[in-house]
Short mmCIF file of C-alpha atoms and ligand atoms in Angstrom, two decimals:
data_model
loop_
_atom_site.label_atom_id
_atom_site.label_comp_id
_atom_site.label_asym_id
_atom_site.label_seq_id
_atom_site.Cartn_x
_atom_site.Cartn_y
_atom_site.Cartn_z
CA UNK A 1 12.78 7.59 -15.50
CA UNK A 2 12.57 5.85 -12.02
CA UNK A 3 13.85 8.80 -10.43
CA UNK A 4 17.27 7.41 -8.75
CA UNK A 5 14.93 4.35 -7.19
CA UNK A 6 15.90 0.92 -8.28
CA UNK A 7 12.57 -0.22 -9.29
CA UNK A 8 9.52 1.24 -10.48
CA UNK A 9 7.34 -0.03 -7.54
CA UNK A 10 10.18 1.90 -5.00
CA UNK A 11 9.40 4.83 -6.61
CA UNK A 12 5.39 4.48 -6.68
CA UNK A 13 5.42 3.38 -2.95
CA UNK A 14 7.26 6.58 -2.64
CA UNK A 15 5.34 9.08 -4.31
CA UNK A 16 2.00 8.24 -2.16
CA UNK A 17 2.53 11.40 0.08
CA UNK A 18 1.85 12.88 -3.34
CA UNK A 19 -0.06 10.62 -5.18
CA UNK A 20 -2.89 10.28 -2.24
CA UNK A 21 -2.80 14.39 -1.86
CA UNK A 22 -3.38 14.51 -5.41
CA UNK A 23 -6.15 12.22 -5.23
CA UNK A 24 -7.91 14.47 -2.56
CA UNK A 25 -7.13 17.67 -3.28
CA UNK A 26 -9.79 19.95 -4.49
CA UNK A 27 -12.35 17.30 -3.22
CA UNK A 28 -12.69 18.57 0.38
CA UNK A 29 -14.89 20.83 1.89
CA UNK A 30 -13.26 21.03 5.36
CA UNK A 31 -16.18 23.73 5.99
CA UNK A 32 -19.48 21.95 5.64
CA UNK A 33 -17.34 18.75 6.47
CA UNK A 34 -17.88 17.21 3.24
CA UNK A 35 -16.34 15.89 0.15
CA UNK A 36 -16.85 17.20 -3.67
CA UNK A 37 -17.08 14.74 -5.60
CA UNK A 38 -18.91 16.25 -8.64
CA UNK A 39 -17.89 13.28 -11.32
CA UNK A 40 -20.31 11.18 -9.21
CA UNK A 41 -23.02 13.11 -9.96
CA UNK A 42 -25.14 11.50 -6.81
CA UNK A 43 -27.31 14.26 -5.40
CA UNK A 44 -28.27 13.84 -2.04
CA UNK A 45 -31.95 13.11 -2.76
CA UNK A 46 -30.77 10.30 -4.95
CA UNK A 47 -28.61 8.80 -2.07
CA UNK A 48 -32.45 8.99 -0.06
CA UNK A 49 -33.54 6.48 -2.88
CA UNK A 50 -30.30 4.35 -3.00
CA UNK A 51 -30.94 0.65 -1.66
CA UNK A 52 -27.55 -0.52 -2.05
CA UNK A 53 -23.78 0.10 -2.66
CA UNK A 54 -22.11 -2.89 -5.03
CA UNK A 55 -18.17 -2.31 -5.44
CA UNK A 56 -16.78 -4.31 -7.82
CA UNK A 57 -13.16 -4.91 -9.04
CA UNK A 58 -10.43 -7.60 -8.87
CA UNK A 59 -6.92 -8.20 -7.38
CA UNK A 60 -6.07 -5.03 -5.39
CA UNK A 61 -8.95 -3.21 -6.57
CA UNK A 62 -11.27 -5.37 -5.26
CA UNK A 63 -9.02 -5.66 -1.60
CA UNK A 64 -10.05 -1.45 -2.01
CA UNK A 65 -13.34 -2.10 -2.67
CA UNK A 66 -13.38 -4.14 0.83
CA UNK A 67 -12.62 -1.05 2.99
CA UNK A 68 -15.34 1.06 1.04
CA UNK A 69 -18.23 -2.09 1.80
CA UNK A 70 -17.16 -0.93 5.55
CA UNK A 71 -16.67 2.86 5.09
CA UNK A 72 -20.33 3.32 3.31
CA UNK A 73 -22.23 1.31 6.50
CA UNK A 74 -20.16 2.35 9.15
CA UNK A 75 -20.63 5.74 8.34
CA UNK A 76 -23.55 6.13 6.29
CA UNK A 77 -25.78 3.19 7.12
CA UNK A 78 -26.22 2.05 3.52
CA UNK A 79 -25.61 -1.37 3.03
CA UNK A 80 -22.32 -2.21 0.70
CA UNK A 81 -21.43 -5.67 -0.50
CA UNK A 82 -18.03 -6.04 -2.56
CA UNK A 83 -17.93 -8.45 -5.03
CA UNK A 84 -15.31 -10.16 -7.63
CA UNK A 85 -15.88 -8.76 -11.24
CA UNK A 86 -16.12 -11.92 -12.46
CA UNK A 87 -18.87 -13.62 -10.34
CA UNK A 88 -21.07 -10.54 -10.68
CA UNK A 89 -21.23 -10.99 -14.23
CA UNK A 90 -22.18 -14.81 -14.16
CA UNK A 91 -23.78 -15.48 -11.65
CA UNK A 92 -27.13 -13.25 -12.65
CA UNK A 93 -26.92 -10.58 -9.63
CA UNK A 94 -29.73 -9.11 -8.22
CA UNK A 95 -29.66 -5.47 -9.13
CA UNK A 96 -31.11 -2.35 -10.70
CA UNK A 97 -32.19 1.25 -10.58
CA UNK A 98 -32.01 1.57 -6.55
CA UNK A 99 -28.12 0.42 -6.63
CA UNK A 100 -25.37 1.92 -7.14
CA UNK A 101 -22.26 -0.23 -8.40
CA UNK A 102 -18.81 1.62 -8.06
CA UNK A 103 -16.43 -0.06 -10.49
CA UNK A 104 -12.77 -0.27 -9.56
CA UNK A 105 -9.82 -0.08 -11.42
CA UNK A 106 -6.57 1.10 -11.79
CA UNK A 107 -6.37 0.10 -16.09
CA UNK A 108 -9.66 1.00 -16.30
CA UNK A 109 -9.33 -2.15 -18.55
CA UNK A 110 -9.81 -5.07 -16.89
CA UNK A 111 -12.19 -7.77 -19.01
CA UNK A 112 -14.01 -8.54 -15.49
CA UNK A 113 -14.57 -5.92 -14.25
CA UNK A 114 -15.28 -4.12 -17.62
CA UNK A 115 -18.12 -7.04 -18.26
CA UNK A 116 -19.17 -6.46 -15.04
CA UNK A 117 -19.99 -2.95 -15.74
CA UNK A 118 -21.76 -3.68 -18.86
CA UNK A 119 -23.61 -6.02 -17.15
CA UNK A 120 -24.61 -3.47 -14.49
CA UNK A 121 -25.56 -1.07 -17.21
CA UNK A 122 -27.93 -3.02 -18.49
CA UNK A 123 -29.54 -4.15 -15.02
CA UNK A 124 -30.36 -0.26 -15.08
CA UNK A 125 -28.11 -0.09 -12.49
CA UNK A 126 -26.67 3.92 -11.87
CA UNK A 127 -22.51 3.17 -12.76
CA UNK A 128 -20.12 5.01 -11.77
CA UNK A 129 -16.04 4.26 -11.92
CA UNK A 130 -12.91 5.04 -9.94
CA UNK A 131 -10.54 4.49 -12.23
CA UNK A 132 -7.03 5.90 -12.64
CA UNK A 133 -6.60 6.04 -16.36
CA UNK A 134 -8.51 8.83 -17.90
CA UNK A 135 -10.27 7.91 -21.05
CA UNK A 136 -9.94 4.49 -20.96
CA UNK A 137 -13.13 2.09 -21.37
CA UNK A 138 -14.40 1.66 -18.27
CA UNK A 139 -14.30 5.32 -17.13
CA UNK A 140 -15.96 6.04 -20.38
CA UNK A 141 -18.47 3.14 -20.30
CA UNK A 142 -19.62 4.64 -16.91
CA UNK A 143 -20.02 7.85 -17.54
CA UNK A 144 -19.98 8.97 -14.47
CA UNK A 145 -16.88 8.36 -11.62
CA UNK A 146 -13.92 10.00 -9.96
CA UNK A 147 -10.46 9.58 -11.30
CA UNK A 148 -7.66 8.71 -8.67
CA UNK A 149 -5.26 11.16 -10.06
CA UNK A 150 -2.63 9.02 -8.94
CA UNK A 151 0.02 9.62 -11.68
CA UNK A 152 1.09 6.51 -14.27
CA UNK A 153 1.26 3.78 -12.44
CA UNK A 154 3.79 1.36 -14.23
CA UNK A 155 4.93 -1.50 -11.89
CA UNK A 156 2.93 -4.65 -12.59
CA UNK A 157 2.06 -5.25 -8.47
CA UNK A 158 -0.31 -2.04 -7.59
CA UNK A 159 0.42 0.08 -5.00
CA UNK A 160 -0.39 4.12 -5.08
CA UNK A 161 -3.70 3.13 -7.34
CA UNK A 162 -4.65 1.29 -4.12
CA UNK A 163 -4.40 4.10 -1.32
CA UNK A 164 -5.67 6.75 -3.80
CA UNK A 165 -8.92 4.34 -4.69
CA UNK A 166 -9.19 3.85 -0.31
CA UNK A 167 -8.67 7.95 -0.43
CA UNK A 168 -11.85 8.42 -2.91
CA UNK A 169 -13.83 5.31 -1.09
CA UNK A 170 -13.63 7.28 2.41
CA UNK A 171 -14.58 10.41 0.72
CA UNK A 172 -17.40 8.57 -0.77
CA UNK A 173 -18.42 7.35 2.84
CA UNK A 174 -18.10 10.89 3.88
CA UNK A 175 -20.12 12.23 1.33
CA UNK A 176 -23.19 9.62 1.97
CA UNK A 177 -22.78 9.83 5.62
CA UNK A 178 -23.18 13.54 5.48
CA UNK A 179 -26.57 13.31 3.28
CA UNK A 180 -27.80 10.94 6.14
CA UNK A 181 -26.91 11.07 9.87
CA UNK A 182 -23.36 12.59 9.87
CA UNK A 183 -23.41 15.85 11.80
CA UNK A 184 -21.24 18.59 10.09
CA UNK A 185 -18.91 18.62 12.95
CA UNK A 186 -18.25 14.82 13.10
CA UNK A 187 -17.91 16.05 8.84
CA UNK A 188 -15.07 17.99 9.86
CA UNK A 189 -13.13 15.65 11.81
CA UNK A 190 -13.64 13.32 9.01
CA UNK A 191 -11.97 15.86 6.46
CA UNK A 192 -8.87 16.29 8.93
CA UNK A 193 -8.61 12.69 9.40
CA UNK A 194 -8.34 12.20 5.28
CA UNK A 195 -6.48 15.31 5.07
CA UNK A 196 -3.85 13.80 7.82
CA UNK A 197 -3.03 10.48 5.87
CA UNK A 198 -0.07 11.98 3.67
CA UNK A 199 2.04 12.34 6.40
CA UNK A 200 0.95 9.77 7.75
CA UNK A 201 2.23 7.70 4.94
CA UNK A 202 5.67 9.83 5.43
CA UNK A 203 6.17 8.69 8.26
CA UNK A 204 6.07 4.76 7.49
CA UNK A 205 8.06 5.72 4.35
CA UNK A 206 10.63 6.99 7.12
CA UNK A 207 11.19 3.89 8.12
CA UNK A 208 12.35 2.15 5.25
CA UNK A 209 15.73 0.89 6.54
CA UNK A 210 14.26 -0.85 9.39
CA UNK A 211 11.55 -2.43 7.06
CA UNK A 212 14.49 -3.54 5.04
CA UNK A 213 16.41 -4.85 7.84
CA UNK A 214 12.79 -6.59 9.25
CA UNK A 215 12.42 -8.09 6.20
CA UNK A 216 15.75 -10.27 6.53
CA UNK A 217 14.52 -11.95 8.82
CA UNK A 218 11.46 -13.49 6.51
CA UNK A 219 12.96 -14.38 3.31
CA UNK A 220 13.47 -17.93 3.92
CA UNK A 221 9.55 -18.62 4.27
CA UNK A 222 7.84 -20.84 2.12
CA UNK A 223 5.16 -19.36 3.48
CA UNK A 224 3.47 -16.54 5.24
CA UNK A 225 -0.06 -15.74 6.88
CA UNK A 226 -1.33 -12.20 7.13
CA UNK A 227 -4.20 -12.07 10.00
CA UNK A 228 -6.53 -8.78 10.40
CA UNK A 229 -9.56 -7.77 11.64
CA UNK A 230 -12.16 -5.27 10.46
CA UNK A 231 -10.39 -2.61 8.61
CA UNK A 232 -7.33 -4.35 9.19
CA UNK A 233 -8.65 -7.93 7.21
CA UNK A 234 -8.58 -6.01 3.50
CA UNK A 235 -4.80 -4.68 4.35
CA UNK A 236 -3.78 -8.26 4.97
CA UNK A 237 -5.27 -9.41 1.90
CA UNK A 238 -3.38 -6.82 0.52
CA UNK A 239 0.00 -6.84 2.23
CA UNK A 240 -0.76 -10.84 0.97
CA UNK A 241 -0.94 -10.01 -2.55
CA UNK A 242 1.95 -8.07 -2.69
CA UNK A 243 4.45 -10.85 -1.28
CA UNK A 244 2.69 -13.36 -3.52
CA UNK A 245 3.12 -11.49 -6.41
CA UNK A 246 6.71 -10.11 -6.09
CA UNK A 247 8.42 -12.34 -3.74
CA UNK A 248 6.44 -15.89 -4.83
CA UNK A 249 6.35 -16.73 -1.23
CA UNK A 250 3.24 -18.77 -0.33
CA UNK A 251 0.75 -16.37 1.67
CA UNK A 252 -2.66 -16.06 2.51
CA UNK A 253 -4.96 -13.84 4.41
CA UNK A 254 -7.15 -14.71 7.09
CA UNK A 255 -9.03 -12.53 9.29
CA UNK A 256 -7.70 -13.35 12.58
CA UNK A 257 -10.78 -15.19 13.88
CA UNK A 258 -11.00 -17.44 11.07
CA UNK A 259 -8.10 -19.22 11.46
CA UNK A 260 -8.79 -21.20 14.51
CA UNK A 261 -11.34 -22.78 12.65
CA UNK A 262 -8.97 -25.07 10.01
CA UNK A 263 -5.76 -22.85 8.81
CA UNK A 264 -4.08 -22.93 11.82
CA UNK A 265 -3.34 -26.47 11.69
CA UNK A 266 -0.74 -25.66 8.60
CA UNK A 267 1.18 -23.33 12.00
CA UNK A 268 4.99 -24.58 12.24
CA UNK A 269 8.27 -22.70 13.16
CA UNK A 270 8.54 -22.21 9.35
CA UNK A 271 5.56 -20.14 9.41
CA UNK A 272 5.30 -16.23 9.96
CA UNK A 273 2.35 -14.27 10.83
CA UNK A 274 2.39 -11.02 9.95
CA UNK A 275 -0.83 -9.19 12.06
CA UNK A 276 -2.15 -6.58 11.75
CA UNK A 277 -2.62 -4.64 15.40
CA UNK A 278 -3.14 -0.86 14.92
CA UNK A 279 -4.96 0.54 18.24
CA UNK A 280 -8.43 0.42 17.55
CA UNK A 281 -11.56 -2.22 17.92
CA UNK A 282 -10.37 -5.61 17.23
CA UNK A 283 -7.06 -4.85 17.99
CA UNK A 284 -7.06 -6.96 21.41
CA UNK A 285 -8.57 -10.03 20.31
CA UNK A 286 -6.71 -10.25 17.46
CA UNK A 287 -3.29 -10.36 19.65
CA UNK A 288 -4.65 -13.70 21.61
CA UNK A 289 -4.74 -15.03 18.01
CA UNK A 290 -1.33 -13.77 17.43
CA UNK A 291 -0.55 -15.77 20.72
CA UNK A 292 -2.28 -18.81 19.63
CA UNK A 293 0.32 -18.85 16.98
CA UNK A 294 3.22 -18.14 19.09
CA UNK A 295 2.67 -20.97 21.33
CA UNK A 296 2.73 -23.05 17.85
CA UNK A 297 6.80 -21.36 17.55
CA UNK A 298 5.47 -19.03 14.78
CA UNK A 299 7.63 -15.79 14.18
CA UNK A 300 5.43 -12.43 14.45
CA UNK A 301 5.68 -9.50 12.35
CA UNK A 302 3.32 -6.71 14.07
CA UNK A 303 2.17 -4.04 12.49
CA UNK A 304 1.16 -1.74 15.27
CA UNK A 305 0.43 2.34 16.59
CA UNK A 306 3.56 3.79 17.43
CA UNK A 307 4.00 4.69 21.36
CA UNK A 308 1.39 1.30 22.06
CA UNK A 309 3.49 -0.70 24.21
CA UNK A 310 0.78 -3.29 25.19
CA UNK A 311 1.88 -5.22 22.04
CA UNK A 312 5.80 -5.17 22.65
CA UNK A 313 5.47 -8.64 24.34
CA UNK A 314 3.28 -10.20 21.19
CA UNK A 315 6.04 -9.51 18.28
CA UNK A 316 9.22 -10.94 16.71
CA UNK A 317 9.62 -7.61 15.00
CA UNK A 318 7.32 -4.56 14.50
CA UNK A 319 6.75 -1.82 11.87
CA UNK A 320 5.01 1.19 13.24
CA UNK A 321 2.33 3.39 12.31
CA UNK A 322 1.16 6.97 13.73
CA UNK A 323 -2.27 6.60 15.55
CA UNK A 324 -5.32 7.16 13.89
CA UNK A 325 -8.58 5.94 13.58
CA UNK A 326 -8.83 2.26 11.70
CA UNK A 327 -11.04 3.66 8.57
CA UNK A 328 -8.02 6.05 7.96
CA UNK A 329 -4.76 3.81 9.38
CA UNK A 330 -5.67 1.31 6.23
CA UNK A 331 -3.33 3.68 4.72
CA UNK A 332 -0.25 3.81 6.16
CA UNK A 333 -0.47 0.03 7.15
CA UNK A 334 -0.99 -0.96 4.01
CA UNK A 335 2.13 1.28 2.75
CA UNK A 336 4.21 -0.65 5.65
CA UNK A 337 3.28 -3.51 4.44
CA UNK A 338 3.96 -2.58 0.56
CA UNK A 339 7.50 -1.73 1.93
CA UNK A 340 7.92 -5.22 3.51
CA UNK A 341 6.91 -6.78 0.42
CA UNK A 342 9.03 -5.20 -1.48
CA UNK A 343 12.46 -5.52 0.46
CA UNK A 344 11.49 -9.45 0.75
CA UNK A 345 11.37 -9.75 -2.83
CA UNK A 346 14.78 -7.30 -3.32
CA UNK A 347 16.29 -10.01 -1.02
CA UNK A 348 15.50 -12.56 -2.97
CA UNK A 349 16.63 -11.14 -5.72
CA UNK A 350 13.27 -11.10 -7.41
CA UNK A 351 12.51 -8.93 -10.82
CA UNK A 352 10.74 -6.68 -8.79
CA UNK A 353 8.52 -4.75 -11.44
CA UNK A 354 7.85 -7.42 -14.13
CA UNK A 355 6.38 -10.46 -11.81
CA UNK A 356 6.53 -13.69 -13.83
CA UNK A 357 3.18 -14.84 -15.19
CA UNK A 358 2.03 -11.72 -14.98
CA UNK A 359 0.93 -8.17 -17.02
CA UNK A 360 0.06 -4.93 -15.70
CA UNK A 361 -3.29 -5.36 -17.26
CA UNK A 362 -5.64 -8.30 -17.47
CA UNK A 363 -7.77 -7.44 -20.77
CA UNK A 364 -8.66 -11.28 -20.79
CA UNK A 365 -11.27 -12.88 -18.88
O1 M6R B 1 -6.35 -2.22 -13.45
P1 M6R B 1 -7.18 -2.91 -12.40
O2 M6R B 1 -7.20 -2.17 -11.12
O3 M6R B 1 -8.55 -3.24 -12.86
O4 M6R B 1 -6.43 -4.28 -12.15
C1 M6R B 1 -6.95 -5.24 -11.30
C2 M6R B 1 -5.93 -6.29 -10.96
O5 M6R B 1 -5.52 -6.99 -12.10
C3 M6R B 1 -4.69 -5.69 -10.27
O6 M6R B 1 -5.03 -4.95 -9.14
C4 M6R B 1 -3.70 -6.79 -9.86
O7 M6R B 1 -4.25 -7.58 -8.86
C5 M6R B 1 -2.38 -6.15 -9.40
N1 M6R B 1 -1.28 -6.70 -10.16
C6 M6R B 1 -2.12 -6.34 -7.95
O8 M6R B 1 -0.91 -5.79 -7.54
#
């Protein structure tokens, strides 16, 4: 049942070419430039109304719901917060009829995030899900939502729930863009650039050897950091999670400015960075962090556009991605860095697809 692939997570990480297609299929209107997203049931006059977007989830759902809080006011203007299930529900939120809170989850079970939507509900919030399993509690609690379509997902750590959710959050930016400033034409590039991310993904799956041989070279660390910026700073949160979680190698995220102000005093040999360096904004300021940590002897994995030799000089090692625009190169970074994880934790001979401490789905608060 894991299709020739040693572990269940292999095979997911695999199947995102289709997994991600499957998520947008049907969903684009490469003609008006627009997305279909008809479970939503937003109209454009309601998005005229709409104050706020709250995204809500935890673990890798809520590292999805990051890139969506950027999608929805980079390209619509609306402002987007993200927030942990759990806090929203306790701490008293400020919210009602004028926001919309998109729930997250791959269960669809999660206690959080499930209180969080009842919560939400009663606020008089409008609810809607993205949720991967159809029927269960919080896609029926909602009412209202997209489902990833992403196919069973059965390894504990997440990985194709995660790029189909960032598939349906840019389609969600498209869609509220395009009822506020987003000419059709800039519409259209947006479909091609969603439409382009399968193979996209191919071609970091391509790689796989090399990612395994890369990730030799890291599984004696007690300890990793992931740096980012922008777009980039919810993949290394991710790409974090992942080693945590499989390998149980120490690692934390930082966006890349943020560590000059405490974390980088922990910087020794012993001590990869792995940073993420796509081309794009951000991109050059986050290599003089990357060389703030080289001067401390810290090895540097790079995860970087493919033909961009500016950041040959910053790297120990380097996985590459094809070019394309940040919003949409979450993707395939974040597949790279799924890959890495994984081949760390093979290494170290970890049982891959049942983490200890750990169940696929959290039903307890
Ligand atoms: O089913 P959900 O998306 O609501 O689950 C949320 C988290 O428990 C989940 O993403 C968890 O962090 C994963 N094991 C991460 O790989």
């Amino acid at each position: 049942e894991k299709g020739g692939y040693a572990h269940y997570m292999l095979k997911e990480i695999f199947e995102q070419p289709d997994s991600i297609w499957n998520t947008i299929r049907g969903r684009m209107d490469s003609d008006r430039g627009n997305s279909v997203l008809s479970g939503l049931n937003v109209q454009p006059r309601d998005l005229a109304e709409l104050h706020r977007v709250l995204l809500i989830g935890c673990g890798t759902s809520l590292n999805a719901g990051l890139v969506g809080e950027y999608a929805i006011e980079d390209f619509a203007g609306i402002p987007a917060e993200v927030e942990q299930a759990a806090e929203f529900r306790y701490r008293n939120p400020i919210v009602g009829s004028k926001d919309l809170v998109l729930a997250i989850s791959q269960s669809g079970e999660t206690a959080d995030t499930l209180a969080a939507v009842r919560e939400a509900v009663d606020k008089g919030a409008l609810v809607a899900g993205l949720v991967n399993v159809v029927g269960s509690t919080i896609a029926r609690e909602t009412g209202r939502g997209i489902y990833l379509h992403a196919g069973p997902e059965i390894s504990v750590a997440s990985t194709k729930a995660f790029t189909s959710q960032v598939s349906c959050l840019l389609m969600i930016a498209l869609k509220f863009a395009r009822a506020a400033r987003m000419s059709r034409e800039r519409g259209v590039r947006f479909v091609k650039e969603i439409e382009a991310i399968p193979d996209q993904v191919r071609e970091v799956l391509k790689q796989n050897d090399h990612i395994a041989e890369i990730a030799e070279n890291y599984i004696k660390a007690e300890s990793a950091f992931y740096i980012g910026r922008g777009y980039m700073y919810p993949v290394a949160l991710e790409g974090a999670l992942k080693i945590k979680e499989i390998s149980y190698i120490h690692a934390e995220a930082f966006h890349a400015a943020e560590l000059k102000h405490g974390s980088i005093a922990l910087l020794t040999e012993e001590l990869p960075i792995i940073a993420l360096v796509p081309d794009g904004p951000g991109k050059d300021k986050t290599l003089s962090n990357v060389a703030e940590c080289r001067a401390r002897g810290s090895k540097v994995l790079l995860v970087a556009t493919e033909g961009d030799d500016e950041v040959n000089d910053y790297g120990d090692d380097i996985i590459r991605i094809p070019a394309a625009p940040l919003h949409a190169a979450v993707i395939p970074a974040t597949v790279a860095l799924q890959l890495f994880a994984y081949h760390v934790a093979r290494l170290r001979g970890c049982p891959i697809d049942q983490p200890r401490n750990l169940a696929k789905s959290v039903t307890v608060e």
